[in-house]
Coordinates of C-alpha atoms in Angstrom, one line a residue:
M25 CA 1.1 21.5 -51.9
S26 CA 2.2 24.2 -49.5
T27 CA -0.3 26.7 -48.2
S28 CA 0.5 30.3 -47.9
T29 CA 0.6 31.6 -44.4
T30 CA 1.3 35.2 -45.3
A31 CA -0.8 37.5 -43.2
P32 CA -2.0 40.9 -44.4
Q33 CA 0.8 43.4 -44.1
T34 CA -1.2 45.7 -41.8
A35 CA -1.6 43.0 -39.2
G36 CA 1.9 43.4 -37.8
R37 CA 2.0 47.2 -37.9
P38 CA 1.0 49.4 -35.1
A39 CA -2.1 51.4 -35.7
T40 CA -1.2 54.9 -37.0
S41 CA -2.6 57.7 -34.9
A42 CA -4.7 60.4 -36.4
P43 CA -2.7 63.6 -37.2
A44 CA -2.7 66.1 -34.5
R45 CA -5.2 68.9 -35.0
R46 CA -3.4 72.1 -35.9
V47 CA -4.1 75.0 -33.5
G48 CA -5.1 78.2 -35.2
P49 CA -3.4 81.5 -34.5
V50 CA -6.4 82.9 -32.5
A51 CA -6.5 79.9 -30.3
L52 CA -2.7 80.1 -29.8
G53 CA -2.9 83.7 -28.7
L54 CA -5.8 83.1 -26.4
R55 CA -4.1 80.1 -24.8
Q56 CA -1.0 82.1 -24.2
G57 CA -3.1 85.0 -22.8
R58 CA -4.8 82.7 -20.3
L59 CA -1.4 81.3 -19.2
E60 CA -0.1 84.9 -18.7
V61 CA -3.1 85.9 -16.7
R62 CA -2.8 82.9 -14.4
Q63 CA 0.9 83.4 -13.9
F64 CA 0.2 87.1 -13.0
L65 CA -2.5 86.2 -10.5
R66 CA -0.3 83.5 -8.9
S67 CA 2.4 86.1 -8.2
R68 CA 1.5 87.8 -4.9
E69 CA 4.0 90.6 -5.6
S70 CA 2.4 91.4 -9.0
V71 CA -1.1 91.5 -7.6
V72 CA -0.2 93.7 -4.6
F73 CA 2.0 96.2 -6.4
T74 CA 0.1 96.3 -9.7
M75 CA -3.5 96.1 -8.7
L76 CA -3.8 96.9 -5.0
F77 CA -1.2 99.7 -4.8
P78 CA -3.4 102.3 -6.6
V79 CA -6.4 101.4 -4.4
V80 CA -4.3 101.9 -1.3
M81 CA -3.1 105.2 -2.5
I82 CA -6.6 106.4 -3.2
L83 CA -7.6 105.4 0.3
I84 CA -4.7 107.2 1.9
F85 CA -4.8 110.4 -0.2
A86 CA -8.5 110.7 -0.4
S87 CA -8.7 110.4 3.4
I88 CA -6.1 113.1 4.0
F89 CA -7.1 115.6 1.4
T90 CA -10.8 116.2 1.6
G91 CA -11.1 119.8 0.4
E92 CA -11.6 121.4 -3.0
I93 CA -9.0 122.4 -5.5
G94 CA -11.2 124.9 -7.3
G95 CA -14.2 125.0 -9.6
G96 CA -16.2 122.8 -7.3
V97 CA -13.9 119.9 -7.8
R98 CA -12.8 117.9 -4.8
F99 CA -9.3 116.7 -4.6
T100 CA -10.6 113.1 -4.5
Q101 CA -12.1 113.5 -8.0
Y102 CA -8.9 114.9 -9.3
F103 CA -6.7 112.3 -7.6
V104 CA -8.8 109.3 -8.9
T105 CA -8.3 110.3 -12.5
G106 CA -4.5 110.2 -11.9
M107 CA -4.6 106.9 -10.2
I108 CA -6.6 105.3 -13.0
A109 CA -3.9 106.5 -15.4
T110 CA -1.2 105.2 -13.0
G111 CA -3.0 101.8 -12.8
L112 CA -2.9 101.5 -16.6
M113 CA 0.8 102.6 -16.7
T114 CA 1.7 100.2 -13.9
V115 CA 0.2 97.1 -15.6
G116 CA 1.4 98.1 -19.1
F117 CA 4.8 99.6 -18.5
Q118 CA 6.1 98.7 -15.0
S119 CA 4.9 95.1 -14.8
L120 CA 6.2 94.2 -18.3
A121 CA 9.5 96.0 -17.9
I122 CA 10.1 93.9 -14.7
Q123 CA 8.6 90.6 -15.8
I124 CA 10.3 90.2 -19.1
P125 CA 13.9 90.7 -17.8
I126 CA 13.2 88.1 -15.1
E127 CA 11.9 85.6 -17.8
R128 CA 14.9 86.5 -20.0
D129 CA 17.3 85.9 -17.1
R130 CA 15.8 82.5 -16.3
G131 CA 16.1 81.4 -19.9
V132 CA 12.4 81.3 -20.5
L133 CA 12.6 83.5 -23.6
K134 CA 15.6 81.5 -25.0
R135 CA 13.6 78.3 -24.7
L136 CA 10.5 79.8 -26.3
R137 CA 12.6 81.1 -29.1
G138 CA 13.8 77.5 -29.8
T139 CA 10.3 76.0 -29.9
P140 CA 8.0 75.9 -33.0
M141 CA 5.7 78.4 -31.4
P142 CA 5.7 81.6 -33.4
K143 CA 7.4 84.5 -31.6
W144 CA 4.4 86.8 -31.9
V145 CA 2.4 84.4 -29.6
Y146 CA 4.5 85.4 -26.7
F147 CA 3.7 89.1 -27.2
V148 CA 0.0 88.5 -27.8
G149 CA -0.1 86.7 -24.5
K150 CA 1.4 89.7 -22.7
I151 CA -1.0 92.1 -24.5
I152 CA -4.0 90.0 -23.4
M153 CA -2.7 89.9 -19.8
V154 CA -2.3 93.6 -19.8
A155 CA -5.7 94.2 -21.2
V156 CA -7.5 91.9 -18.8
I157 CA -5.7 93.2 -15.7
G158 CA -6.0 96.8 -16.9
V159 CA -9.8 96.5 -17.2
A160 CA -10.1 94.7 -13.8
E161 CA -8.0 97.3 -12.1
T162 CA -9.9 100.2 -13.6
V163 CA -13.2 98.7 -12.5
L164 CA -11.8 98.1 -9.1
L165 CA -10.6 101.7 -8.8
L166 CA -13.9 103.1 -10.0
T167 CA -15.9 100.9 -7.6
V168 CA -13.8 102.0 -4.6
A169 CA -14.0 105.7 -5.6
V170 CA -17.8 105.6 -6.2
L171 CA -18.6 103.6 -3.0
L172 CA -16.3 105.4 -0.6
F173 CA -15.7 108.9 -2.1
D174 CA -18.8 109.7 -4.1
L175 CA -17.1 109.8 -7.5
T176 CA -19.5 110.7 -10.3
L177 CA -19.3 108.4 -13.2
P178 CA -19.5 109.7 -16.8
Q179 CA -23.1 110.7 -17.6
T180 CA -23.0 110.6 -21.4
A181 CA -22.1 108.0 -24.1
G182 CA -19.5 110.5 -25.4
S183 CA -17.8 110.6 -22.1
W184 CA -17.7 106.8 -21.9
F185 CA -16.3 106.7 -25.4
D186 CA -13.6 109.2 -24.4
L187 CA -12.7 107.0 -21.4
F188 CA -12.4 104.0 -23.8
W189 CA -10.1 105.5 -26.4
I190 CA -7.9 107.3 -23.9
S191 CA -7.5 104.1 -22.0
V192 CA -6.8 102.1 -25.1
L193 CA -4.2 104.5 -26.5
G194 CA -2.6 105.0 -23.1
I195 CA -2.3 101.4 -22.2
T196 CA -1.1 100.5 -25.7
A197 CA 1.7 103.2 -25.5
C198 CA 2.6 102.0 -22.0
T199 CA 2.7 98.3 -23.0
L200 CA 5.0 99.0 -26.0
C201 CA 7.3 101.2 -23.9
G202 CA 7.4 98.5 -21.2
I203 CA 8.4 95.8 -23.7
A204 CA 11.1 98.2 -25.1
F205 CA 12.3 99.2 -21.7
S206 CA 12.6 95.6 -20.6
S207 CA 15.9 95.4 -22.6
L208 CA 17.5 98.0 -20.4
P209 CA 18.0 96.1 -17.1
R210 CA 21.1 94.0 -17.2
T211 CA 19.7 91.3 -15.0
G212 CA 16.2 90.1 -13.9
R213 CA 17.2 90.8 -10.3
G214 CA 17.9 94.4 -11.0
A215 CA 14.8 95.0 -13.1
S216 CA 12.6 96.3 -10.2
A217 CA 15.3 98.6 -9.0
T218 CA 15.7 100.0 -12.5
V219 CA 12.0 100.4 -13.4
T220 CA 10.3 101.4 -10.2
P221 CA 12.1 104.7 -9.7
V222 CA 11.2 105.7 -13.3
A223 CA 7.6 104.9 -12.7
L224 CA 7.5 106.9 -9.5
V225 CA 9.1 109.9 -11.1
L226 CA 6.6 109.9 -13.9
Q227 CA 3.8 109.9 -11.4
F228 CA 5.2 112.8 -9.4
I229 CA 5.8 115.0 -12.5
S230 CA 2.6 114.1 -14.4
G231 CA 0.0 115.5 -12.0
V232 CA -0.9 112.3 -10.3
F233 CA -0.2 113.2 -6.6
F234 CA -0.4 116.9 -7.1
V235 CA -2.4 119.4 -9.2
F236 CA -0.4 119.6 -12.4
T237 CA -0.6 123.4 -12.7
E238 CA 0.9 123.8 -9.2
L239 CA 4.1 122.0 -10.3
P240 CA 7.2 124.0 -11.3
S241 CA 7.1 125.1 -15.0
W242 CA 10.2 123.1 -15.9
M243 CA 8.6 119.9 -14.5
Q244 CA 5.5 120.6 -16.5
Q245 CA 7.5 120.9 -19.7
V246 CA 9.3 117.6 -19.1
A247 CA 6.1 115.8 -18.3
A248 CA 4.5 117.2 -21.4
I249 CA 6.9 115.0 -23.5
L250 CA 5.8 111.8 -21.8
P251 CA 2.5 109.9 -22.1
L252 CA 1.4 109.7 -18.5
K253 CA 0.7 113.4 -18.3
W254 CA -1.6 113.2 -21.3
M255 CA -3.4 110.1 -20.0
C256 CA -4.1 112.0 -16.8
Q257 CA -5.3 115.1 -18.6
G258 CA -7.5 113.1 -20.9
L259 CA -9.1 111.2 -18.0
R260 CA -9.8 114.5 -16.2
S261 CA -11.9 115.5 -19.2
V262 CA -14.0 112.4 -18.5
F263 CA -14.5 112.7 -14.8
L264 CA -14.3 116.4 -14.1
P265 CA -16.7 119.2 -15.1
E266 CA -16.1 120.7 -18.5
S267 CA -15.5 124.1 -16.8
F268 CA -12.4 122.6 -15.1
G269 CA -10.7 122.6 -18.5
A270 CA -10.0 126.3 -18.1
Q271 CA -7.6 125.4 -15.3
E272 CA -5.5 123.2 -17.5
P273 CA -2.1 124.7 -18.7
A274 CA -3.6 125.4 -22.2
G275 CA -7.0 126.5 -20.9
S276 CA -8.7 123.4 -22.2
F277 CA -8.5 119.6 -22.0
E278 CA -7.0 119.4 -25.5
L279 CA -8.3 116.0 -26.4
G280 CA -7.0 116.3 -29.9
R281 CA -3.5 116.7 -28.6
V282 CA -4.0 114.0 -26.1
A283 CA -4.8 111.6 -28.9
L284 CA -1.9 112.8 -31.0
V285 CA 0.7 112.5 -28.3
L286 CA -0.5 109.0 -27.2
A287 CA -0.6 107.8 -30.8
L288 CA 2.9 109.1 -31.4
W289 CA 4.1 107.2 -28.3
C290 CA 2.5 104.0 -29.6
V291 CA 4.6 104.5 -32.8
V292 CA 7.8 105.3 -30.8
G293 CA 7.2 102.3 -28.5
L294 CA 6.7 99.9 -31.5
V295 CA 9.9 101.1 -33.2
L296 CA 11.8 100.7 -30.0
C297 CA 10.4 97.2 -29.5
L298 CA 11.4 96.1 -33.0
T299 CA 14.9 97.5 -32.7
T300 CA 15.9 96.8 -29.1
F301 CA 14.1 93.7 -27.9
R302 CA 16.4 90.8 -26.8
W303 CA 15.5 87.1 -26.4
T304 CA 18.6 86.2 -24.5
A305 CA 20.5 87.7 -21.5
R306 CA 23.5 89.8 -22.2
R307 CA 25.8 87.1 -20.6
D308 CA 24.6 84.7 -23.3
G309 CA 25.8 87.1 -26.0

């Protein structure tokens, strides 16, 4: 009588591995955000021109212009508000409008588009990076201004709230516009040459380097269409005396209009992002 030598079927099979744990959308976004922040901090050019440039400008201008501009307001106080707005614009608009074309030119976006990763994760990572660097830069600017130039911080909860919503609306508008503008440079190499002059012009006509009401009227009218002017004006309401509002073009800080214009630019920026963003370089069709 023959004996059966058949072994259990599972003996000759490799052990099956446990199914990979699915990463949730929040974890995906946070992971991409951490990656974007690390990449930003590893780029010496990004750190210098995005975070340190506004600090250097404060040190230079505040050391040169030490007098008052009227109403008991020193130029240092006025200039710092403009540089905070510039810092938010730089990290939101300028950095993204330069980074994204470079990544597109290197084929990074094309490869990401071909992976199972949802497209929105890429943008969430950029938004997290902008938020983290924007907060860090604002804190750095305020610290330098308080320690070296006796800037008075907001004294009431209402003023801190105004600083919060103006910064959030402003950096959101700049981020969306930066993503939309990133489709304009033809190559990654030419992105900086395309974006930087635009950012500098915005600063000069929006009352960052000079008192806004001392600019030519046509320049004020052009700047009034763009978000940086309203970011600067809103931040002046936070850091300057309420009486200084009388020296604004409309005789007040117009916080309601500040909110309206910045919100409109958020909508415009979102529409432009949805209709113009490209994942591949133009040479790839």
